[in-house]
Amino acid sequence: MISAPDLLRALRPLHVWVGPTGHVRQVGKSFAKLGIDDPTGQRFLEVFEVQRPKKPSKMADLRGLAGQVLRLRVRAEPGLGLRGLLIEDQTDGVILDLSFGMAVVDAVQRYGLTAQDFAPSDLVMELLFLQEAKSSAMAASFSLNSRLNGARLAAETEALTDGLTGLHNRRGLDGALERLGQSDTEYAILQMDLDRFKQVNDTLGHGVGDAVLKRVAGVLRAHTRQDDLLVRAGGDEFVIVCPGLTDTARLNALAGGLIRDISEPLMIEGQDVAIGASIGIAVSQTAARRDPKTTVTFADIALYAAKRSGRGQHLFWSPDMGNSLVELDLPVPTSRGA
């Protein structure tokens, strides 16, 4: 009769089995391809950081998340994000069945994964086939009028992705706005610039600046929903498109959390780095369901109003701000992030 550990290895190549003391008892065979040292025997929470739905600090907290889907990352590989269903193993331990979620196609290319690295019943098998065949079905297309799913987001091509942060780029934003304008979905758009980023880039170098941008991308991912579109529009400019979210209280909480976490001091390459963020928000209801590109303009106006009011804060667009930066009595900027 096959043992439970061998059964797990055979069926779930990306599982993690954690014992009652919080130490990793076993990992799936595909972990070796991810460039991660074998974590067997190490404390799970020292190897992995659970980002959602909440951050456990001990094994009891982790067991309390049983039955939920977690979003987590490997501490030694911050760019490696994972999703996993947590279940109890009936011996006060837990088993986490992992996947790459929306980033599966990037993971396949980055780590050289094959069909043997996934469970035979996994939907990713179909995605791998499409990727190998270079099917036209892999064209960038998704609908912001319904809940986005992992298979459709995995079909996004590199042409829509910012190479540094892994977020969407301006081209990806333009396509999403076009599709959004053809739907009946209400939405909010957040325009965000980093405060004092130019000084960091100029004084500490582009290497530190790139590290800051990657960290900001991580903060955005940690605070947003699966169906929000995250965009690095260029330089230190970011855009968040939130389909179905127009509640002022929730948007206040989102913007406030982003500004708080981005403003936390950090150490990069031995250098103390301190930046901030300013955010402008426009919602489609406020914008009278105008063309989404107009809503982006309104969010931009609110952003500059926030900067002029002292930075490190967020403002909603309101009609008294006008329909252009000229009406706001601001010169059209040539650069941001100062």
XYZ file of C-alpha atoms in Angstrom:
338
model
C 0.000 0.000 0.000
C 1.343 3.430 -0.915
C 2.180 5.657 2.058
C 0.678 9.104 2.570
C 3.999 10.921 1.874
C 4.544 8.978 -1.348
C 0.951 9.600 -2.387
C 1.425 13.333 -1.925
C 4.622 13.297 -3.978
C 2.892 11.431 -6.786
C -0.244 13.565 -6.942
C 0.829 17.085 -5.909
C 4.295 18.080 -7.186
C 4.043 21.539 -5.574
C 2.807 20.693 -2.077
C 4.283 21.636 1.301
C 3.597 19.447 4.346
C 4.072 21.204 7.685
C 4.287 19.278 10.948
C 2.592 20.230 14.234
C 5.697 22.135 15.399
C 5.551 24.401 12.353
C 8.537 22.775 10.610
C 8.416 21.621 6.987
C 8.146 17.827 6.843
C 8.093 17.398 3.074
C 7.873 19.350 -0.189
C 6.856 18.275 -3.675
C 9.352 17.129 -6.256
C 9.009 20.288 -8.389
C 10.445 22.588 -5.699
C 13.960 21.639 -6.781
C 13.404 23.498 -10.078
C 12.533 26.784 -8.402
C 16.078 27.542 -7.265
C 15.082 27.215 -3.607
C 17.154 25.268 -1.101
C 15.289 22.261 0.288
C 13.266 23.737 3.194
C 12.659 20.370 4.883
C 13.256 20.734 8.617
C 13.015 24.537 8.571
C 10.193 26.569 10.103
C 7.541 27.134 7.458
C 7.031 30.796 8.415
C 10.780 31.465 8.084
C 10.803 30.086 4.536
C 7.446 31.460 3.353
C 5.679 34.753 4.005
C 1.883 34.485 4.047
C 0.487 37.753 2.673
C -3.236 37.024 2.553
C -5.801 36.638 4.001
C -3.693 37.520 7.062
C -0.152 37.029 8.273
C 0.231 34.206 10.827
C 3.057 34.418 13.381
C 2.874 30.898 14.782
C 1.655 27.426 13.896
C -1.672 27.872 15.676
C -2.387 30.915 13.507
C -1.485 28.937 10.396
C -3.807 26.079 11.343
C -6.541 28.648 11.847
C -6.401 29.392 8.109
C -7.338 25.808 7.177
C -9.790 25.650 4.291
C -8.718 29.012 2.877
C -6.681 29.950 -0.175
C -3.487 31.750 0.838
C -1.339 34.158 -1.120
C 2.292 33.854 -0.168
C 5.836 34.295 -1.387
C 9.156 32.603 -0.809
C 11.336 34.870 1.335
C 14.502 33.875 -0.564
C 12.788 34.645 -3.886
C 10.604 37.758 -3.315
C 9.498 37.786 -6.934
C 8.056 34.272 -6.666
C 4.408 34.593 -5.707
C 2.296 31.536 -4.994
C -1.291 30.644 -4.140
C -2.253 27.611 -2.096
C -5.160 25.807 -0.469
C -4.430 24.992 3.178
C -5.878 21.802 4.692
C -5.323 20.058 8.025
C -3.614 16.652 8.007
C -5.438 15.278 11.095
C -2.189 15.185 13.117
C -2.110 18.899 14.062
C -0.108 19.600 10.919
C -1.201 21.177 7.626
C -0.728 20.537 3.922
C -0.515 23.414 1.461
C -1.312 22.611 -2.178
C 0.426 25.339 -4.196
C 0.089 26.850 -7.652
C 1.431 29.887 -9.492
C -2.022 31.375 -10.086
C -2.052 34.114 -12.702
C 1.713 34.013 -13.234
C 1.859 30.394 -14.389
C 3.082 31.142 -17.928
C 5.898 33.364 -16.622
C 6.835 30.662 -14.111
C 7.000 27.998 -16.824
C 9.357 30.150 -18.883
C 11.468 31.310 -15.928
C 12.023 27.926 -14.277
C 11.852 25.615 -17.276
C 8.840 23.731 -15.933
C 7.190 20.919 -17.862
C 3.933 18.995 -17.637
C 5.520 16.631 -15.075
C 5.862 19.542 -12.639
C 2.097 19.926 -12.308
C -0.710 17.654 -11.199
C -2.186 15.798 -14.208
C -5.645 17.239 -13.508
C -4.388 20.828 -13.215
C -5.844 23.395 -15.635
C -2.283 24.520 -16.243
C -1.845 21.494 -18.518
C -4.063 23.184 -21.081
C -2.183 26.467 -20.699
C 1.140 24.730 -21.240
C -0.189 23.162 -24.401
C -1.326 26.545 -25.668
C 2.025 28.096 -24.813
C 3.982 25.384 -26.581
C 1.779 25.521 -29.656
C 1.926 29.344 -29.724
C -1.776 29.306 -30.269
C -3.567 32.474 -31.161
C -5.712 31.748 -28.114
C -2.807 33.136 -26.057
C -3.508 36.637 -27.405
C -3.887 39.284 -24.706
C -7.564 39.475 -23.882
C -9.549 39.608 -20.709
C -12.835 41.081 -19.578
C -13.076 43.598 -16.725
C -16.858 43.121 -16.761
C -16.594 39.766 -14.953
C -14.302 38.213 -12.434
C -10.946 37.698 -14.027
C -9.635 34.174 -13.795
C -6.166 32.765 -13.777
C -6.364 31.114 -17.181
C -7.236 34.332 -19.007
C -4.665 36.454 -17.174
C -2.021 33.813 -17.900
C -2.660 34.490 -21.595
C -1.279 38.037 -21.257
C 1.856 38.351 -23.346
C 5.164 39.980 -22.495
C 4.147 42.904 -24.696
C 1.691 43.971 -21.981
C 4.088 43.585 -19.051
C 6.609 45.952 -17.465
C 9.894 44.060 -17.457
C 11.155 45.498 -14.152
C 8.149 45.126 -11.847
C 6.081 42.452 -13.572
C 3.059 44.766 -13.554
C 1.150 45.670 -16.697
C 2.579 48.463 -18.832
C 0.878 51.399 -20.544
C -0.019 49.279 -23.546
C -1.766 46.836 -21.253
C -3.600 49.734 -19.615
C -4.803 51.100 -22.964
C -6.253 47.734 -23.956
C -7.966 47.312 -20.605
C -9.496 50.793 -20.764
C -10.827 50.096 -24.241
C -12.564 46.934 -23.063
C -13.798 48.658 -19.913
C -15.423 51.378 -22.014
C -17.431 48.723 -23.845
C -18.828 47.223 -20.632
C -21.411 48.306 -18.062
C -19.010 47.886 -15.148
C -18.616 50.690 -12.637
C -14.996 51.208 -11.615
C -12.422 53.403 -9.897
C -9.035 54.515 -11.151
C -6.159 55.447 -8.839
C -3.219 57.453 -10.184
C -0.142 57.221 -7.943
C 3.251 58.952 -8.073
C 6.149 58.343 -5.731
C 7.341 61.309 -3.678
C 11.100 61.924 -3.438
C 11.871 59.060 -5.841
C 13.872 61.286 -8.185
C 16.253 62.235 -5.367
C 16.741 58.549 -4.506
C 17.434 57.675 -8.128
C 19.819 60.593 -8.633
C 21.777 60.247 -5.386
C 21.804 56.494 -4.731
C 21.784 55.201 -8.292
C 19.450 53.369 -10.623
C 20.094 50.020 -8.943
C 18.573 51.290 -5.711
C 15.837 53.022 -7.695
C 14.930 49.769 -9.436
C 14.808 47.971 -6.088
C 12.436 50.645 -4.768
C 10.130 50.217 -7.763
C 10.046 46.449 -7.267
C 9.171 46.931 -3.600
C 6.371 49.340 -4.529
C 5.010 46.748 -6.967
C 4.946 44.245 -4.096
C 3.012 46.696 -1.919
C 0.461 47.180 -4.698
C -0.031 43.436 -5.043
C -0.427 43.008 -1.283
C -3.189 45.623 -1.023
C -5.274 44.914 -4.132
C -7.720 42.264 -5.294
C -7.175 39.580 -7.894
C -9.305 41.373 -10.477
C -7.672 44.807 -10.052
C -5.350 45.874 -12.869
C -1.940 47.099 -11.667
C 0.066 49.234 -14.083
C 3.465 50.844 -14.091
C 2.729 53.596 -16.565
C 6.365 54.750 -16.720
C 9.084 56.018 -14.396
C 7.561 56.216 -10.931
C 3.975 56.515 -12.192
C 1.490 53.776 -11.307
C -2.178 53.244 -12.136
C -4.674 50.923 -10.435
C -7.951 50.058 -12.159
C -10.557 48.658 -9.754
C -13.576 47.174 -11.578
C -16.715 47.005 -9.480
C -15.232 49.114 -6.678
C -16.702 52.589 -6.188
C -17.300 52.641 -2.427
C -15.612 55.721 -0.983
C -14.754 54.106 2.366
C -13.062 51.123 0.734
C -11.144 53.351 -1.678
C -10.049 55.566 1.244
C -8.760 52.473 3.034
C -6.957 51.219 -0.080
C -5.217 54.524 -0.792
C -4.353 55.094 2.857
C -2.833 51.622 3.192
C -0.745 52.064 0.054
C 0.635 55.421 1.187
C 1.378 54.095 4.685
C 3.291 51.012 3.535
C 5.163 52.728 0.711
C 6.286 55.443 3.136
C 7.894 52.968 5.548
C 11.703 53.505 5.639
C 13.754 50.657 4.227
C 17.352 49.599 3.757
C 18.577 48.779 0.236
C 22.190 47.855 -0.497
C 23.230 49.345 2.821
C 21.487 52.638 2.077
C 18.633 54.160 4.080
C 15.827 54.921 1.646
C 12.708 56.953 2.394
C 10.071 57.747 -0.186
C 6.379 58.514 -0.102
C 3.366 58.419 -2.378
C 0.548 60.678 -3.506
C -2.663 59.329 -5.033
C -5.536 60.770 -7.046
C -8.807 58.842 -7.366
C -11.679 59.109 -9.830
C -14.723 56.835 -9.972
C -16.913 56.198 -12.980
C -20.063 57.257 -11.132
C -18.502 60.606 -10.254
C -17.268 60.940 -13.806
C -20.818 60.368 -15.087
C -19.724 57.137 -16.842
C -17.453 59.016 -19.203
C -14.913 57.359 -21.400
C -12.372 55.564 -19.143
C -9.535 57.667 -20.545
C -11.352 60.744 -19.281
C -11.631 59.101 -15.873
C -7.847 58.571 -15.974
C -7.445 62.292 -16.656
C -9.655 63.132 -13.677
C -7.584 60.830 -11.448
C -4.457 62.609 -12.712
C -5.948 65.983 -11.804
C -6.762 64.721 -8.308
C -3.196 63.390 -8.011
C -1.685 66.788 -8.737
C -4.112 68.418 -6.348
C -2.851 66.005 -3.684
C 0.758 66.859 -4.511
C 0.051 70.572 -4.372
C -1.662 70.106 -1.006
C 1.470 68.701 0.582
C 1.987 65.192 -0.839
C 1.789 61.977 1.110
C -1.999 61.993 0.812
C -4.849 61.038 -1.497
C -7.704 63.076 -2.945
C -10.820 62.221 -4.932
C -11.530 64.146 -8.118
C -14.414 66.563 -7.757
C -15.983 68.888 -10.334
C -14.497 71.956 -8.646
C -11.036 70.699 -9.683
C -12.016 71.154 -13.322
C -11.468 68.914 -16.315
C -7.792 69.618 -16.945
C -4.574 70.527 -15.169
C -4.881 74.018 -16.651
C -8.211 74.508 -14.866
C -6.541 73.301 -11.660
C -4.079 76.176 -12.184
C -1.124 73.798 -12.463
C 1.519 73.770 -15.178
C 1.525 70.543 -17.183
C 4.496 68.673 -15.672
C 7.498 67.417 -17.606
C 8.530 64.921 -14.923
C 7.171 63.428 -11.736
C 8.381 61.890 -8.521
C 10.285 64.959 -7.340
